[in-house]
């Protein structure tokens, strides 16, 4: 189902599709490793696997030439645009992951303060599955495919989004408890 959905929207962008798939597989593999490391959690493993693969499906609509995205929307919109696509395709839970994975989440206050051009709401991961994928996503860049960030480097980068983003990152690190 996942690859068929990606193929449907990326058939005319094979290089971008490969970037998306490679990044998403990295995120999926880390997210599943976290799930497997925590048998005490009640987590829908299949959902994590699928949602990790689809969390960035909205990049096709965005203008980010450095990763071969030739759409018209600013990159910050890829989450909610992907969520709209996933809802139209009948995947509302997957849509929530796409919508809430950017940064460590974006608050409605940030949307207003920074004049981010997205629908006015909170974009904070709520469920454990959403938090796992949000966390795993931060370790892998689409501009440097094949490289992995460290938690401390990610934390340092979070400062550009404010103290609250750093605190959200710190909470995710503690919650995921990767050894």
Coordinates of C-alpha atoms in Angstrom, one line a residue:
X1 CA 0.0 0.0 0.0
X2 CA 2.7 2.5 1.0
X3 CA 4.9 2.1 -2.1
X4 CA 1.8 2.1 -4.4
X5 CA 0.7 5.4 -2.9
X6 CA 4.1 7.0 -3.3
X7 CA 4.2 5.7 -6.9
X8 CA 0.9 7.3 -7.6
X9 CA 2.1 10.8 -6.7
X10 CA 5.8 10.5 -7.6
X11 CA 5.6 8.6 -10.9
X12 CA 6.7 11.7 -12.8
X13 CA 9.5 12.6 -10.3
X14 CA 11.7 9.4 -10.1
X15 CA 14.7 11.2 -8.6
X16 CA 12.6 12.9 -5.9
X17 CA 10.8 9.6 -5.3
X18 CA 14.2 7.9 -4.6
X19 CA 15.1 10.7 -2.1
X20 CA 11.7 10.3 -0.4
X21 CA 11.9 6.5 -0.2
X22 CA 15.5 6.5 1.0
X23 CA 14.8 9.0 3.7
X24 CA 11.6 7.4 4.7
X25 CA 13.1 4.0 4.9
X26 CA 15.8 5.4 7.3
X27 CA 13.2 6.9 9.4
X28 CA 11.1 3.8 9.4
X29 CA 14.0 1.6 10.4
X30 CA 14.9 3.8 13.3
X31 CA 11.3 4.1 14.4
X32 CA 10.8 0.3 14.3
X33 CA 14.1 -0.2 16.2
X34 CA 12.7 2.1 18.9
X35 CA 9.4 0.3 19.0
X36 CA 11.2 -3.1 19.3
X37 CA 13.4 -1.8 22.1
X38 CA 10.3 -1.0 24.1
X39 CA 8.1 -4.1 24.4
X40 CA 6.4 -2.4 27.4
X41 CA 4.8 0.2 25.1
X42 CA 1.5 -0.4 23.5
X43 CA 2.3 0.6 19.9
X44 CA 0.8 -0.2 16.6
X45 CA 4.0 -1.4 14.9
X46 CA 2.4 -1.8 11.4
X47 CA 1.0 1.8 11.6
X48 CA 4.5 3.1 12.7
X49 CA 6.0 1.3 9.7
X50 CA 3.5 2.7 7.2
X51 CA 3.3 6.3 8.7
X52 CA 7.1 6.6 8.8
X53 CA 7.1 5.8 5.0
X54 CA 4.4 8.4 4.3
X55 CA 5.3 11.2 6.7
X56 CA 6.9 13.3 4.0
X57 CA 4.7 12.5 1.0
X58 CA 3.7 16.2 0.8
X59 CA 7.2 17.3 -0.4
X60 CA 6.0 16.8 -4.0
X61 CA 4.0 20.0 -3.7
X62 CA 6.9 22.2 -2.4
X63 CA 9.6 24.3 -3.9
X64 CA 12.9 23.0 -2.6
X65 CA 15.2 22.6 -5.6
X66 CA 18.1 21.3 -3.4
X67 CA 16.1 18.1 -2.9
X68 CA 14.5 18.2 -6.4
X69 CA 11.1 19.4 -5.2
X70 CA 9.7 21.6 -7.9
X71 CA 6.3 22.4 -6.5
X72 CA 4.9 25.8 -5.7
X73 CA 4.5 25.8 -1.9
X74 CA 7.1 26.7 0.7
X75 CA 8.7 23.7 2.2
X76 CA 7.3 24.3 5.7
X77 CA 3.9 23.4 4.2
X78 CA 4.8 19.9 3.3
X79 CA 3.4 18.4 6.5
X80 CA -0.1 19.8 6.2
X81 CA -0.2 19.3 2.4
X82 CA 0.8 15.7 2.9
X83 CA -1.9 15.4 5.5
X84 CA -4.5 16.7 3.1
X85 CA -3.4 14.1 0.5
X86 CA -3.4 11.3 3.0
X87 CA -6.9 12.2 4.3
X88 CA -8.2 12.3 0.7
X89 CA -6.7 8.8 0.2
X90 CA -8.5 7.5 3.3
X91 CA -5.6 7.5 5.8
X92 CA -6.5 10.0 8.6
X93 CA -4.2 8.5 11.2
X94 CA -1.2 8.6 8.8
X95 CA -2.3 12.2 8.0
X96 CA -1.8 13.2 11.6
X97 CA 1.8 12.0 11.5
X98 CA 2.5 13.9 8.3
X99 CA 0.9 17.1 9.8
X100 CA 2.7 17.0 13.1
X101 CA 6.2 15.7 12.4
X102 CA 7.9 19.0 11.4
X103 CA 10.6 20.2 13.7
X104 CA 9.6 18.8 17.1
X105 CA 6.2 20.1 16.4
X106 CA 5.0 23.6 15.8
X107 CA 2.6 25.4 18.2
X108 CA -0.2 27.6 17.1
X109 CA 1.7 30.4 18.9
X110 CA 4.7 29.8 16.6
X111 CA 2.4 29.8 13.5
X112 CA 1.1 33.3 14.5
X113 CA 4.4 34.7 15.8
X114 CA 6.5 33.6 12.8
X115 CA 3.7 34.1 10.3
X116 CA 4.0 30.5 9.1
X117 CA 1.6 30.1 6.2
X118 CA -0.2 27.0 7.3
X119 CA -3.8 26.6 8.7
X120 CA -4.0 28.0 12.2
X121 CA -3.7 25.1 14.6
X122 CA -1.1 23.3 16.8
X123 CA 1.1 20.8 14.9
X124 CA 2.5 19.0 17.9
X125 CA 2.9 15.2 17.9
X126 CA 0.3 13.8 20.2
X127 CA 0.3 10.0 20.1
X128 CA 3.3 7.8 21.0
X129 CA 3.4 6.7 17.4
X130 CA 3.6 10.3 16.2
X131 CA 6.3 11.1 18.7
X132 CA 8.4 8.1 17.6
X133 CA 8.3 9.1 14.0
X134 CA 8.9 12.8 14.7
X135 CA 11.9 11.8 16.7
X136 CA 13.3 9.3 14.2
X137 CA 12.8 11.8 11.4
X138 CA 15.2 14.3 12.9
X139 CA 18.2 12.0 12.4
X140 CA 18.0 11.9 8.6
X141 CA 18.3 14.7 6.1
X142 CA 16.9 14.6 2.6
X143 CA 19.8 16.9 1.5
X144 CA 22.5 14.6 2.8
X145 CA 21.0 11.1 2.1
X146 CA 22.9 8.4 3.8
X147 CA 24.2 10.5 6.7
X148 CA 22.9 10.4 10.3
X149 CA 22.7 13.3 12.7
X150 CA 23.5 13.0 16.4
X151 CA 21.1 13.9 19.1
X152 CA 23.4 16.7 20.3
X153 CA 23.7 18.1 16.8
X154 CA 19.9 18.0 16.4
X155 CA 19.5 19.7 19.8
X156 CA 21.9 22.5 18.7
X157 CA 19.9 23.0 15.5
X158 CA 16.6 23.2 17.4
X159 CA 17.7 26.4 19.0
X160 CA 16.9 28.3 15.8
X161 CA 13.3 27.4 16.4
X162 CA 13.4 28.6 20.0
X163 CA 13.7 27.4 23.6
X164 CA 10.3 25.5 23.4
X165 CA 11.5 23.5 20.5
X166 CA 14.7 22.5 22.4
X167 CA 12.6 21.4 25.4
X168 CA 10.3 19.4 23.1
X169 CA 13.4 17.7 21.7
X170 CA 14.8 17.0 25.1
X171 CA 11.5 15.3 26.1
X172 CA 11.6 13.2 23.0
X173 CA 15.1 12.1 23.6
X174 CA 14.3 11.1 27.2
X175 CA 11.1 9.3 26.1
X176 CA 12.7 7.3 23.3
X177 CA 15.5 6.3 25.7
X178 CA 17.8 5.0 22.9
X179 CA 20.8 3.1 24.2

